[in-house]
mmCIF file of C-alpha atoms and ligand atoms in Angstrom:
data_model
loop_
_atom_site.group_PDB
_atom_site.id
_atom_site.type_symbol
_atom_site.label_atom_id
_atom_site.label_comp_id
_atom_site.label_asym_id
_atom_site.label_seq_id
_atom_site.Cartn_x
_atom_site.Cartn_y
_atom_site.Cartn_z
ATOM 1 C CA MET A 1199 140.900 303.432 152.542
ATOM 2 C CA GLY A 1200 141.260 302.360 155.878
ATOM 3 C CA SER A 1201 144.621 301.872 157.371
ATOM 4 C CA THR A 1202 144.389 298.365 158.261
ATOM 5 C CA LEU A 1203 145.333 298.203 154.166
ATOM 6 C CA LYS A 1204 147.876 299.257 155.370
ATOM 7 C CA LEU A 1205 148.841 297.076 158.635
ATOM 8 C CA ALA A 1206 150.865 293.802 159.046
ATOM 9 C CA PRO A 1207 148.794 290.935 159.774
ATOM 10 C CA ARG A 1208 150.939 290.463 163.224
ATOM 11 C CA MET A 1209 148.569 293.246 164.532
ATOM 12 C CA SER A 1210 145.702 291.285 164.028
ATOM 13 C CA ALA A 1211 147.166 289.062 167.078
ATOM 14 C CA VAL A 1212 147.545 292.413 169.256
ATOM 15 C CA LYS A 1213 144.590 294.385 170.739
ATOM 16 C CA GLU A 1214 144.854 297.593 173.134
ATOM 17 C CA SER A 1215 145.271 297.074 176.506
ATOM 18 C CA PRO A 1216 142.196 296.559 178.042
ATOM 19 C CA THR A 1217 143.330 298.874 181.309
ATOM 20 C CA ALA A 1218 144.565 302.176 179.251
ATOM 21 C CA ALA A 1219 141.259 301.669 176.577
ATOM 22 C CA THR A 1220 138.921 301.576 180.145
ATOM 23 C CA SER A 1221 141.272 304.760 181.379
ATOM 24 C CA ALA A 1222 141.204 306.368 178.090
ATOM 25 C CA LYS A 1223 137.093 305.493 177.937
ATOM 26 C CA ALA A 1224 137.414 307.569 181.716
ATOM 27 C CA ALA A 1225 139.237 310.369 180.466
ATOM 28 C CA ALA A 1226 136.935 311.181 176.937
ATOM 29 C CA LEU A 1227 134.204 311.539 179.938
ATOM 30 C CA ILE A 1228 135.766 313.170 182.296
ATOM 31 C CA ALA A 1229 136.270 315.616 179.676
ATOM 32 C CA ASP A 1230 132.906 315.820 178.859
ATOM 33 C CA GLY A 1231 132.020 317.557 181.973
ATOM 34 C CA ARG A 1232 131.052 313.507 184.321
ATOM 35 C CA ASP A 1233 131.879 312.641 186.941
ATOM 36 C CA ILE A 1234 133.902 309.702 186.632
ATOM 37 C CA ILE A 1235 135.969 307.961 189.005
ATOM 38 C CA ASN A 1236 138.339 306.069 187.886
ATOM 39 C CA LEU A 1237 139.011 302.548 189.401
ATOM 40 C CA GLY A 1238 140.704 300.758 186.752
ATOM 41 C CA GLU A 1239 144.108 301.430 186.546
ATOM 42 C CA GLY A 1240 146.899 299.360 187.564
ATOM 43 C CA GLU A 1241 148.358 302.463 189.742
ATOM 44 C CA LEU A 1242 148.939 303.532 193.304
ATOM 45 C CA ASP A 1243 147.297 306.869 193.878
ATOM 46 C CA PHE A 1244 151.079 307.925 196.223
ATOM 47 C CA ASP A 1245 153.743 309.855 195.085
ATOM 48 C CA THR A 1246 156.898 308.954 194.097
ATOM 49 C CA PRO A 1247 159.069 309.264 197.364
ATOM 50 C CA GLU A 1248 160.664 311.910 198.360
ATOM 51 C CA HIS A 1249 163.854 311.542 197.978
ATOM 52 C CA ILE A 1250 164.334 309.181 194.788
ATOM 53 C CA CYS A 1251 162.205 313.323 193.362
ATOM 54 C CA GLU A 1252 165.869 314.164 194.849
ATOM 55 C CA ALA A 1253 168.090 311.689 193.274
ATOM 56 C CA GLY A 1254 166.798 311.682 189.506
ATOM 57 C CA ILE A 1255 167.032 315.960 190.102
ATOM 58 C CA LEU A 1256 170.043 315.471 190.583
ATOM 59 C CA ALA A 1257 171.298 312.506 188.051
ATOM 60 C CA ILE A 1258 170.261 315.820 185.717
ATOM 61 C CA ARG A 1259 172.494 318.413 187.500
ATOM 62 C CA ASN A 1260 175.618 315.807 187.887
ATOM 63 C CA GLY A 1261 174.955 315.706 184.124
ATOM 64 C CA GLU A 1262 174.038 311.565 184.175
ATOM 65 C CA THR A 1263 172.438 312.599 180.883
ATOM 66 C CA ARG A 1264 173.908 310.758 178.086
ATOM 67 C CA TYR A 1265 173.192 306.737 176.976
ATOM 68 C CA THR A 1266 174.586 303.722 179.738
ATOM 69 C CA PRO A 1267 175.426 300.277 178.825
ATOM 70 C CA VAL A 1268 172.607 299.120 177.846
ATOM 71 C CA ALA A 1269 171.429 296.222 180.723
ATOM 72 C CA GLY A 1270 171.873 299.284 182.726
ATOM 73 C CA THR A 1271 174.370 300.789 184.459
ATOM 74 C CA ASP A 1272 177.109 299.603 186.787
ATOM 75 C CA ARG A 1273 175.522 301.283 189.820
ATOM 76 C CA LEU A 1274 171.926 300.398 189.243
ATOM 77 C CA LYS A 1275 172.615 297.030 188.507
ATOM 78 C CA GLN A 1276 174.508 296.893 192.046
ATOM 79 C CA ALA A 1277 171.500 298.079 194.280
ATOM 80 C CA ILE A 1278 169.162 294.607 192.018
ATOM 81 C CA ARG A 1279 172.271 292.485 192.832
ATOM 82 C CA ARG A 1280 172.041 293.437 196.530
ATOM 83 C CA LYS A 1281 168.006 293.668 196.194
ATOM 84 C CA PHE A 1282 167.503 290.448 194.480
ATOM 85 C CA LYS A 1283 170.127 288.622 197.340
ATOM 86 C CA THR A 1284 168.113 290.664 200.238
ATOM 87 C CA ASP A 1285 164.472 290.438 199.946
ATOM 88 C CA ASN A 1286 165.019 287.103 197.876
ATOM 89 C CA GLY A 1287 168.075 284.721 198.496
ATOM 90 C CA LEU A 1288 168.834 285.105 194.982
ATOM 91 C CA GLU A 1289 172.736 285.435 193.677
ATOM 92 C CA TYR A 1290 173.157 286.704 190.197
ATOM 93 C CA GLN A 1291 175.734 287.954 188.474
ATOM 94 C CA ALA A 1292 176.404 291.101 186.937
ATOM 95 C CA ASN A 1293 175.908 289.417 183.268
ATOM 96 C CA GLN A 1294 172.643 288.016 184.709
ATOM 97 C CA ILE A 1295 170.756 290.940 185.507
ATOM 98 C CA ILE A 1296 169.120 293.446 183.036
ATOM 99 C CA ALA A 1297 167.258 296.828 183.507
ATOM 100 C CA ALA A 1298 164.650 298.148 180.571
ATOM 101 C CA THR A 1299 161.746 300.920 180.874
ATOM 102 C CA GLY A 1300 159.480 298.451 182.595
ATOM 103 C CA ALA A 1301 158.984 295.198 183.522
ATOM 104 C CA LYS A 1302 156.459 295.053 180.201
ATOM 105 C CA GLN A 1303 159.898 295.229 178.449
ATOM 106 C CA LEU A 1304 161.514 293.359 179.814
ATOM 107 C CA ILE A 1305 158.696 290.281 179.848
ATOM 108 C CA PHE A 1306 157.899 291.835 175.829
ATOM 109 C CA ASN A 1307 161.894 290.944 175.216
ATOM 110 C CA ALA A 1308 162.232 287.348 177.020
ATOM 111 C CA MET A 1309 159.442 286.886 174.896
ATOM 112 C CA LEU A 1310 160.422 287.806 171.355
ATOM 113 C CA ALA A 1311 164.116 285.572 172.710
ATOM 114 C CA THR A 1312 162.591 283.150 172.995
ATOM 115 C CA VAL A 1313 159.392 282.350 171.263
ATOM 116 C CA SER A 1314 158.316 281.224 167.847
ATOM 117 C CA GLU A 1315 155.997 280.239 165.772
ATOM 118 C CA GLY A 1316 154.136 277.532 167.345
ATOM 119 C CA GLY A 1317 155.678 278.076 171.001
ATOM 120 C CA GLU A 1318 153.706 277.674 173.449
ATOM 121 C CA VAL A 1319 153.594 279.686 176.610
ATOM 122 C CA LEU A 1320 151.462 278.232 180.129
ATOM 123 C CA ILE A 1321 149.146 280.864 181.386
ATOM 124 C CA PRO A 1322 147.201 280.777 183.981
ATOM 125 C CA ILE A 1323 143.879 282.570 184.591
ATOM 126 C CA PRO A 1324 142.408 285.231 185.766
ATOM 127 C CA SER A 1325 146.060 286.724 184.121
ATOM 128 C CA TRP A 1326 147.490 290.253 183.627
ATOM 129 C CA VAL A 1327 145.852 291.313 180.530
ATOM 130 C CA SER A 1328 149.127 292.495 178.613
ATOM 131 C CA TYR A 1329 150.654 288.544 178.465
ATOM 132 C CA PRO A 1330 148.204 286.583 175.727
ATOM 133 C CA ASP A 1331 148.832 289.622 173.259
ATOM 134 C CA ILE A 1332 152.302 290.199 173.802
ATOM 135 C CA VAL A 1333 153.101 285.654 173.667
ATOM 136 C CA SER A 1334 150.570 286.519 170.188
ATOM 137 C CA LEU A 1335 153.130 288.917 168.216
ATOM 138 C CA CYS A 1336 155.901 287.063 168.270
ATOM 139 C CA GLY A 1337 154.440 284.246 166.553
ATOM 140 C CA GLY A 1338 153.345 281.875 169.690
ATOM 141 C CA SER A 1339 150.249 280.554 171.276
ATOM 142 C CA ALA A 1340 149.107 281.216 174.578
ATOM 143 C CA VAL A 1341 148.318 278.943 176.300
ATOM 144 C CA HIS A 1342 145.278 279.494 179.156
ATOM 145 C CA ILE A 1343 145.351 277.192 181.715
ATOM 146 C CA ASN A 1344 141.760 278.550 183.929
ATOM 147 C CA CYS A 1345 142.051 279.020 187.653
ATOM 148 C CA ASP A 1346 138.367 278.313 189.702
ATOM 149 C CA GLU A 1347 136.933 281.035 192.156
ATOM 150 C CA ALA A 1348 136.932 278.092 194.375
ATOM 151 C CA SER A 1349 140.237 276.905 194.717
ATOM 152 C CA GLY A 1350 141.381 280.693 195.516
ATOM 153 C CA PHE A 1351 141.746 281.078 191.404
ATOM 154 C CA LYS A 1352 145.090 279.086 191.804
ATOM 155 C CA LEU A 1353 147.047 276.719 189.948
ATOM 156 C CA THR A 1354 146.840 274.020 190.589
ATOM 157 C CA PRO A 1355 149.924 271.355 190.670
ATOM 158 C CA GLU A 1356 147.601 268.973 188.729
ATOM 159 C CA ALA A 1357 146.286 271.121 185.737
ATOM 160 C CA LEU A 1358 149.950 272.438 185.455
ATOM 161 C CA ALA A 1359 150.710 268.726 184.451
ATOM 162 C CA GLU A 1360 147.736 268.616 182.517
ATOM 163 C CA ALA A 1361 148.622 271.418 179.656
ATOM 164 C CA ILE A 1362 152.968 270.589 179.194
ATOM 165 C CA THR A 1363 153.371 269.617 175.835
ATOM 166 C CA GLU A 1364 156.488 269.250 173.589
ATOM 167 C CA LYS A 1365 155.766 272.745 172.455
ATOM 168 C CA THR A 1366 155.648 274.360 176.066
ATOM 169 C CA LYS A 1367 158.740 277.146 176.224
ATOM 170 C CA TRP A 1368 156.979 279.374 178.759
ATOM 171 C CA LEU A 1369 155.078 279.221 182.344
ATOM 172 C CA ILE A 1370 154.059 282.424 183.503
ATOM 173 C CA LEU A 1371 152.912 283.091 187.642
ATOM 174 C CA ASN A 1372 152.372 286.391 188.262
ATOM 175 C CA SER A 1373 151.932 286.309 192.796
ATOM 176 C CA PRO A 1374 151.324 288.201 194.594
ATOM 177 C CA ASN A 1375 148.807 288.684 190.787
ATOM 178 C CA ASN A 1376 146.394 290.842 188.547
ATOM 179 C CA PRO A 1377 144.095 290.633 188.940
ATOM 180 C CA THR A 1378 142.732 288.546 192.147
ATOM 181 C CA GLY A 1379 145.172 289.519 194.604
ATOM 182 C CA THR A 1380 146.388 285.882 195.075
ATOM 183 C CA VAL A 1381 149.928 285.005 196.204
ATOM 184 C CA TYR A 1382 151.677 281.211 196.654
ATOM 185 C CA ASP A 1383 153.602 280.705 199.586
ATOM 186 C CA ALA A 1384 156.617 278.233 199.532
ATOM 187 C CA ALA A 1385 155.172 275.236 199.628
ATOM 188 C CA GLU A 1386 152.395 275.701 197.149
ATOM 189 C CA LEU A 1387 155.435 277.243 194.581
ATOM 190 C CA LYS A 1388 157.376 273.912 195.439
ATOM 191 C CA ALA A 1389 154.735 271.805 194.193
ATOM 192 C CA ILE A 1390 154.553 273.840 190.682
ATOM 193 C CA ALA A 1391 158.464 273.343 190.737
ATOM 194 C CA ALA A 1392 158.320 269.345 191.347
ATOM 195 C CA VAL A 1393 155.860 269.593 188.065
ATOM 196 C CA LEU A 1394 158.400 271.607 186.657
ATOM 197 C CA ILE A 1395 161.532 269.982 187.161
ATOM 198 C CA ASN A 1396 160.293 266.960 185.300
ATOM 199 C CA HIS A 1397 159.454 269.226 181.900
ATOM 200 C CA PRO A 1398 163.404 270.044 181.532
ATOM 201 C CA HIS A 1399 162.581 273.000 178.221
ATOM 202 C CA VAL A 1400 159.454 275.244 180.344
ATOM 203 C CA MET A 1401 161.292 277.540 181.389
ATOM 204 C CA VAL A 1402 159.708 279.803 184.680
ATOM 205 C CA LEU A 1403 158.564 283.795 184.271
ATOM 206 C CA ALA A 1404 158.253 285.193 187.974
ATOM 207 C CA ASP A 1405 156.630 288.381 187.685
ATOM 208 C CA ASP A 1406 156.761 289.711 190.737
ATOM 209 C CA ILE A 1407 155.671 293.567 190.515
ATOM 210 C CA TYR A 1408 153.900 293.197 193.139
ATOM 211 C CA GLU A 1409 156.255 292.602 195.529
ATOM 212 C CA HIS A 1410 156.085 293.530 198.862
ATOM 213 C CA ILE A 1411 152.724 294.825 198.225
ATOM 214 C CA ILE A 1412 151.253 291.763 200.634
ATOM 215 C CA TYR A 1413 148.733 291.768 203.174
ATOM 216 C CA ASP A 1414 148.689 288.658 205.306
ATOM 217 C CA GLY A 1415 151.336 286.159 204.368
ATOM 218 C CA GLN A 1416 154.591 285.930 203.024
ATOM 219 C CA PHE A 1417 156.136 286.426 199.448
ATOM 220 C CA THR A 1418 158.151 284.093 197.393
ATOM 221 C CA THR A 1419 159.839 283.783 194.844
ATOM 222 C CA ILE A 1420 159.882 280.257 192.201
ATOM 223 C CA ALA A 1421 163.812 280.302 192.064
ATOM 224 C CA GLU A 1422 164.083 281.022 195.406
ATOM 225 C CA ALA A 1423 161.521 278.086 197.080
ATOM 226 C CA GLU A 1424 162.886 275.554 194.421
ATOM 227 C CA PRO A 1425 166.760 277.045 193.640
ATOM 228 C CA ALA A 1426 166.479 273.271 191.223
ATOM 229 C CA LEU A 1427 165.208 275.510 189.216
ATOM 230 C CA TYR A 1428 167.029 278.856 189.768
ATOM 231 C CA GLU A 1429 168.949 278.371 185.984
ATOM 232 C CA ARG A 1430 165.178 278.501 184.586
ATOM 233 C CA VAL A 1431 163.770 281.364 185.777
ATOM 234 C CA LEU A 1432 163.708 284.543 184.752
ATOM 235 C CA THR A 1433 162.951 286.851 187.924
ATOM 236 C CA VAL A 1434 160.936 290.081 186.636
ATOM 237 C CA ASN A 1435 160.331 292.893 189.025
ATOM 238 C CA GLY A 1436 160.410 296.469 188.886
ATOM 239 C CA VAL A 1437 160.284 299.718 190.618
ATOM 240 C CA SER A 1438 156.758 300.759 188.799
ATOM 241 C CA LYS A 1439 154.423 299.941 192.225
ATOM 242 C CA ILE A 1440 156.205 299.535 195.106
ATOM 243 C CA LEU A 1441 157.919 303.206 194.790
ATOM 244 C CA SER A 1442 154.893 304.488 193.118
ATOM 245 C CA MET A 1443 157.139 305.403 189.377
ATOM 246 C CA THR A 1444 155.282 303.654 187.181
ATOM 247 C CA GLY A 1445 155.543 307.078 184.993
ATOM 248 C CA TRP A 1446 158.836 306.550 185.171
ATOM 249 C CA ARG A 1447 159.826 303.326 183.010
ATOM 250 C CA LEU A 1448 161.514 301.747 184.993
ATOM 251 C CA GLY A 1449 161.557 297.052 184.857
ATOM 252 C CA TYR A 1450 164.915 294.637 186.163
ATOM 253 C CA ALA A 1451 165.063 291.314 185.508
ATOM 254 C CA GLY A 1452 167.789 288.930 186.898
ATOM 255 C CA GLY A 1453 167.758 284.712 184.726
ATOM 256 C CA PRO A 1454 170.164 282.555 183.358
ATOM 257 C CA SER A 1455 173.676 285.062 181.419
ATOM 258 C CA TRP A 1456 172.838 283.568 177.794
ATOM 259 C CA LEU A 1457 169.154 285.734 177.993
ATOM 260 C CA ILE A 1458 170.291 288.082 179.908
ATOM 261 C CA ARG A 1459 172.279 288.752 177.074
ATOM 262 C CA ALA A 1460 169.998 287.522 174.591
ATOM 263 C CA MET A 1461 167.579 290.147 176.079
ATOM 264 C CA GLU A 1462 170.652 292.842 176.241
ATOM 265 C CA ILE A 1463 170.970 292.097 172.407
ATOM 266 C CA LEU A 1464 167.317 293.077 171.576
ATOM 267 C CA GLN A 1465 166.865 296.031 173.639
ATOM 268 C CA SER A 1466 170.129 297.455 171.739
ATOM 269 C CA GLN A 1467 168.230 297.951 169.606
ATOM 270 C CA SER A 1468 164.694 299.129 170.212
ATOM 271 C CA THR A 1469 165.004 301.703 173.087
ATOM 272 C CA THR A 1470 169.116 300.885 173.859
ATOM 273 C CA ASN A 1471 168.906 302.094 177.948
ATOM 274 C CA ALA A 1472 166.532 302.634 179.936
ATOM 275 C CA SER A 1473 166.000 306.368 180.933
ATOM 276 C CA SER A 1474 169.361 307.452 182.427
ATOM 277 C CA ILE A 1475 167.361 309.907 185.076
ATOM 278 C CA SER A 1476 165.634 306.573 186.642
ATOM 279 C CA GLN A 1477 168.083 304.239 186.678
ATOM 280 C CA ALA A 1478 169.319 306.491 188.674
ATOM 281 C CA ALA A 1479 166.063 307.405 191.116
ATOM 282 C CA ALA A 1480 165.962 304.191 191.325
ATOM 283 C CA ALA A 1481 169.233 303.536 191.821
ATOM 284 C CA ALA A 1482 168.210 305.502 194.571
ATOM 285 C CA GLY A 1483 165.068 304.410 195.696
ATOM 286 C CA LEU A 1484 166.563 300.076 195.683
ATOM 287 C CA GLU A 1485 169.199 301.654 197.794
ATOM 288 C CA ALA A 1486 167.166 303.515 200.342
ATOM 289 C CA SER A 1487 165.289 301.315 202.943
ATOM 290 C CA LEU A 1488 161.913 300.588 202.190
ATOM 291 C CA ASP A 1489 159.927 301.873 205.325
ATOM 292 C CA PHE A 1490 158.239 304.890 203.321
ATOM 293 C CA PHE A 1491 155.915 301.829 202.613
ATOM 294 C CA HIS A 1492 154.518 300.611 205.459
ATOM 295 C CA PRO A 1493 151.874 303.266 206.449
ATOM 296 C CA ARG A 1494 150.719 303.276 202.482
ATOM 297 C CA LEU A 1495 150.847 299.814 202.691
ATOM 298 C CA GLU A 1496 148.411 299.868 205.971
ATOM 299 C CA ALA A 1497 146.304 302.925 203.477
ATOM 300 C CA LEU A 1498 146.104 300.783 201.019
ATOM 301 C CA ARG A 1499 144.648 297.005 203.104
ATOM 302 C CA ASN A 1500 142.265 299.756 205.286
ATOM 303 C CA ARG A 1501 140.898 300.726 201.239
ATOM 304 C CA ARG A 1502 140.635 296.617 200.228
ATOM 305 C CA ASP A 1503 139.107 295.662 203.540
ATOM 306 C CA VAL A 1504 136.249 299.183 202.282
ATOM 307 C CA VAL A 1505 136.108 297.243 199.517
ATOM 308 C CA LEU A 1506 135.154 294.141 200.633
ATOM 309 C CA ALA A 1507 132.578 295.235 203.149
ATOM 310 C CA THR A 1508 130.959 297.563 200.594
ATOM 311 C CA LEU A 1509 130.143 294.078 198.296
ATOM 312 C CA LYS A 1510 129.078 292.892 201.067
ATOM 313 C CA ARG A 1511 126.268 295.639 200.800
ATOM 314 C CA THR A 1512 125.194 294.592 197.134
ATOM 315 C CA ALA A 1513 122.576 292.094 197.976
ATOM 316 C CA GLY A 1514 124.227 289.416 196.249
ATOM 317 C CA CYS A 1515 125.286 291.551 193.227
ATOM 318 C CA LEU A 1516 128.555 290.983 193.557
ATOM 319 C CA SER A 1517 130.702 288.766 195.952
ATOM 320 C CA ALA A 1518 134.608 287.980 196.539
ATOM 321 C CA GLY A 1519 137.116 286.409 198.433
ATOM 322 C CA ILE A 1520 139.925 288.480 199.809
ATOM 323 C CA PRO A 1521 143.331 289.491 198.189
ATOM 324 C CA GLN A 1522 146.230 288.817 199.875
ATOM 325 C CA GLY A 1523 148.221 291.378 197.676
ATOM 326 C CA ALA A 1524 148.615 294.376 194.972
ATOM 327 C CA PHE A 1525 145.982 296.503 195.059
ATOM 328 C CA TYR A 1526 142.197 294.272 193.456
ATOM 329 C CA VAL A 1527 139.069 292.714 194.374
ATOM 330 C CA PHE A 1528 137.825 290.676 192.060
ATOM 331 C CA ALA A 1529 133.768 290.267 192.254
ATOM 332 C CA ASN A 1530 132.357 287.911 191.058
ATOM 333 C CA CYS A 1531 129.521 289.807 188.734
ATOM 334 C CA SER A 1532 127.478 286.629 188.242
ATOM 335 C CA GLY A 1533 124.580 288.352 191.186
ATOM 336 C CA MET A 1534 124.112 290.747 188.225
ATOM 337 C CA ILE A 1535 123.923 288.602 185.136
ATOM 338 C CA GLY A 1536 120.285 288.897 183.375
ATOM 339 C CA SER A 1537 119.437 291.873 185.009
ATOM 340 C CA THR A 1538 117.875 294.873 184.128
ATOM 341 C CA THR A 1539 118.949 298.165 183.779
ATOM 342 C CA PRO A 1540 116.631 301.528 185.149
ATOM 343 C CA ASN A 1541 116.802 302.223 181.218
ATOM 344 C CA GLY A 1542 115.464 298.586 180.324
ATOM 345 C CA GLY A 1543 118.833 296.918 179.317
ATOM 346 C CA LYS A 1544 120.185 293.904 180.218
ATOM 347 C CA LEU A 1545 123.459 293.009 181.731
ATOM 348 C CA VAL A 1546 124.317 289.957 179.864
ATOM 349 C CA THR A 1547 128.278 289.809 180.235
ATOM 350 C CA ASP A 1548 130.849 291.185 182.465
ATOM 351 C CA VAL A 1549 131.494 293.616 179.333
ATOM 352 C CA ASP A 1550 127.623 294.666 179.842
ATOM 353 C CA VAL A 1551 128.518 295.175 184.129
ATOM 354 C CA ALA A 1552 130.979 297.651 183.886
ATOM 355 C CA SER A 1553 129.336 299.560 180.834
ATOM 356 C CA TYR A 1554 126.424 300.042 183.059
ATOM 357 C CA LEU A 1555 128.374 300.671 186.154
ATOM 358 C CA LEU A 1556 130.040 303.630 184.221
ATOM 359 C CA GLU A 1557 127.024 304.752 183.014
ATOM 360 C CA GLN A 1558 124.940 304.461 185.230
ATOM 361 C CA ALA A 1559 127.271 305.322 188.978
ATOM 362 C CA GLY A 1560 130.542 307.352 186.828
ATOM 363 C CA ILE A 1561 132.641 304.552 187.939
ATOM 364 C CA ALA A 1562 135.603 303.259 185.230
ATOM 365 C CA LEU A 1563 136.583 300.166 186.085
ATOM 366 C CA VAL A 1564 137.864 296.002 183.601
ATOM 367 C CA PRO A 1565 135.280 293.333 183.337
ATOM 368 C CA GLY A 1566 136.553 290.547 183.904
ATOM 369 C CA SER A 1567 136.699 289.512 180.019
ATOM 370 C CA ALA A 1568 139.455 291.168 179.836
ATOM 371 C CA PHE A 1569 141.900 289.192 182.309
ATOM 372 C CA GLY A 1570 140.063 286.510 180.624
ATOM 373 C CA ALA A 1571 137.487 285.273 182.895
ATOM 374 C CA SER A 1572 133.349 285.837 183.443
ATOM 375 C CA PRO A 1573 131.412 287.070 184.794
ATOM 376 C CA TYR A 1574 134.047 289.019 186.858
ATOM 377 C CA ILE A 1575 134.724 293.170 187.477
ATOM 378 C CA ARG A 1576 138.025 293.933 188.600
ATOM 379 C CA ILE A 1577 138.234 297.291 191.300
ATOM 380 C CA ALA A 1578 141.867 298.592 191.637
ATOM 381 C CA PHE A 1579 140.618 300.474 195.368
ATOM 382 C CA ALA A 1580 143.809 302.060 195.379
ATOM 383 C CA ILE A 1581 143.076 305.837 194.772
ATOM 384 C CA ASP A 1582 142.273 308.881 197.181
ATOM 385 C CA ASP A 1583 140.228 307.600 199.940
ATOM 386 C CA THR A 1584 137.506 310.134 200.062
ATOM 387 C CA ARG A 1585 136.531 309.033 196.395
ATOM 388 C CA LEU A 1586 137.150 305.674 197.474
ATOM 389 C CA ALA A 1587 134.196 305.806 199.756
ATOM 390 C CA GLU A 1588 132.045 307.658 197.350
ATOM 391 C CA ALA A 1589 132.848 304.864 194.730
ATOM 392 C CA CYS A 1590 131.246 302.441 197.581
ATOM 393 C CA GLU A 1591 128.202 303.959 197.103
ATOM 394 C CA ARG A 1592 127.500 304.309 194.187
ATOM 395 C CA LEU A 1593 128.068 300.852 193.879
ATOM 396 C CA VAL A 1594 125.489 300.232 196.172
ATOM 397 C CA SER A 1595 123.353 302.387 194.669
ATOM 398 C CA ALA A 1596 123.318 301.192 191.240
ATOM 399 C CA CYS A 1597 122.970 297.423 192.353
ATOM 400 C CA ALA A 1598 119.444 298.483 194.202
ATOM 401 C CA LYS A 1599 118.459 299.700 191.066
ATOM 402 C CA LEU A 1600 118.732 296.713 189.389
HETATM 403 C C1 PLP B 474 151.411 292.269 186.935
HETATM 404 C C2 PLP B 474 151.774 293.120 185.653
HETATM 405 N N1 PLP B 474 153.583 292.616 185.129
HETATM 406 C C3 PLP B 474 153.930 293.781 184.898
HETATM 407 C C4 PLP B 474 153.680 295.342 184.538
HETATM 408 C C5 PLP B 474 154.075 296.358 184.358
HETATM 409 O O1 PLP B 474 154.635 297.353 185.012
HETATM 410 P P1 PLP B 474 155.710 297.979 184.972
HETATM 411 O O2 PLP B 474 155.572 299.439 185.062
HETATM 412 O O3 PLP B 474 156.277 297.793 185.274
HETATM 413 O O4 PLP B 474 156.049 298.059 183.314
HETATM 414 C C6 PLP B 474 151.555 295.183 185.449
HETATM 415 C C7 PLP B 474 151.155 296.944 185.269
HETATM 416 O O5 PLP B 474 150.626 296.751 185.608
HETATM 417 C C8 PLP B 474 151.117 294.174 185.828
HETATM 418 O O6 PLP B 474 150.400 294.673 186.781
#
């Protein structure tokens, strides 16, 4: 008998993360002996910096191996408060801060605490794969606002105004954006905020996880750009990307105390606190300078440029604007749609394009449809330079075979 017969109906609202599925597919092919280059992972290839690892080891040696307060240790909360003030001009009290097992858990907790049947959450598309599923799992409706390539995949104030209803609970804003690399400047955020000011029932979740990974321009978050929204914004961030700590699972958020308290209560009944060791390591990372990241950012910029130059060699198969932040190129693959592969197959969708590139060229990447936009492919370029160069050659030659 199928296991689906035993599952709760809510499981129909959620699918496996397509990025995780791509990595699992790549890993299975690699285990079969295939040479696969994974351009599907939302993860930097850099190691966690030494001073952070040392702080984690020290925490173990010092016996910091017990439960901590649910919302985080005093030291970590202090480090987060200082970070928000220094980097973002945001003042939060200790009861306005919470740490969790990754930014993903914070987003989940925020939605679970506030969204129920009928509640609408506005999601500019293309978006990170998890927002719509998290909203659906909480019983809410994910309302997609399509943002076109021609306008840099940016949410416009007009599109936002049109999408807001009485049922709207949240707008989720992600800058720099996964998958497009789009970055909103202060003026654009202020224009979006001007719409929200007229709708006091709408909250904003600012997902700033790619803060500091910016090639051109200046990072701003919406609560900083428009202080009048401060009471309605949950600012989510974490150490996964900037400190290369994906596996440590540590995210944090600042926001109104009533919401933070509700998220804390939920967390007290699920994972309790984030790992005590990860908290100590993250605190050390947040307390220290980010100077170590400068050469890393330059390496990422070079890789971005390598990918963009490669797309120009695909004879119209692929094209993309210049991502200002994060580490993805969201390439339009309409030039490949309708083509016939050397095996006689037809490329009808971006899922076909991703499958073709996996099978023909040994490159794993995620189709745009996973992010709500087609036909695109997301190229995650935070991998070793030599492997990236090899992937680019394979891409050019796979396109030439169509
Ligand atoms: C836009 C966005 N938000 C949140 C996350 C999750 O981050 P964390 O590792 O802190 O859970 C990711 C991870 O890929 C992401 O791309």
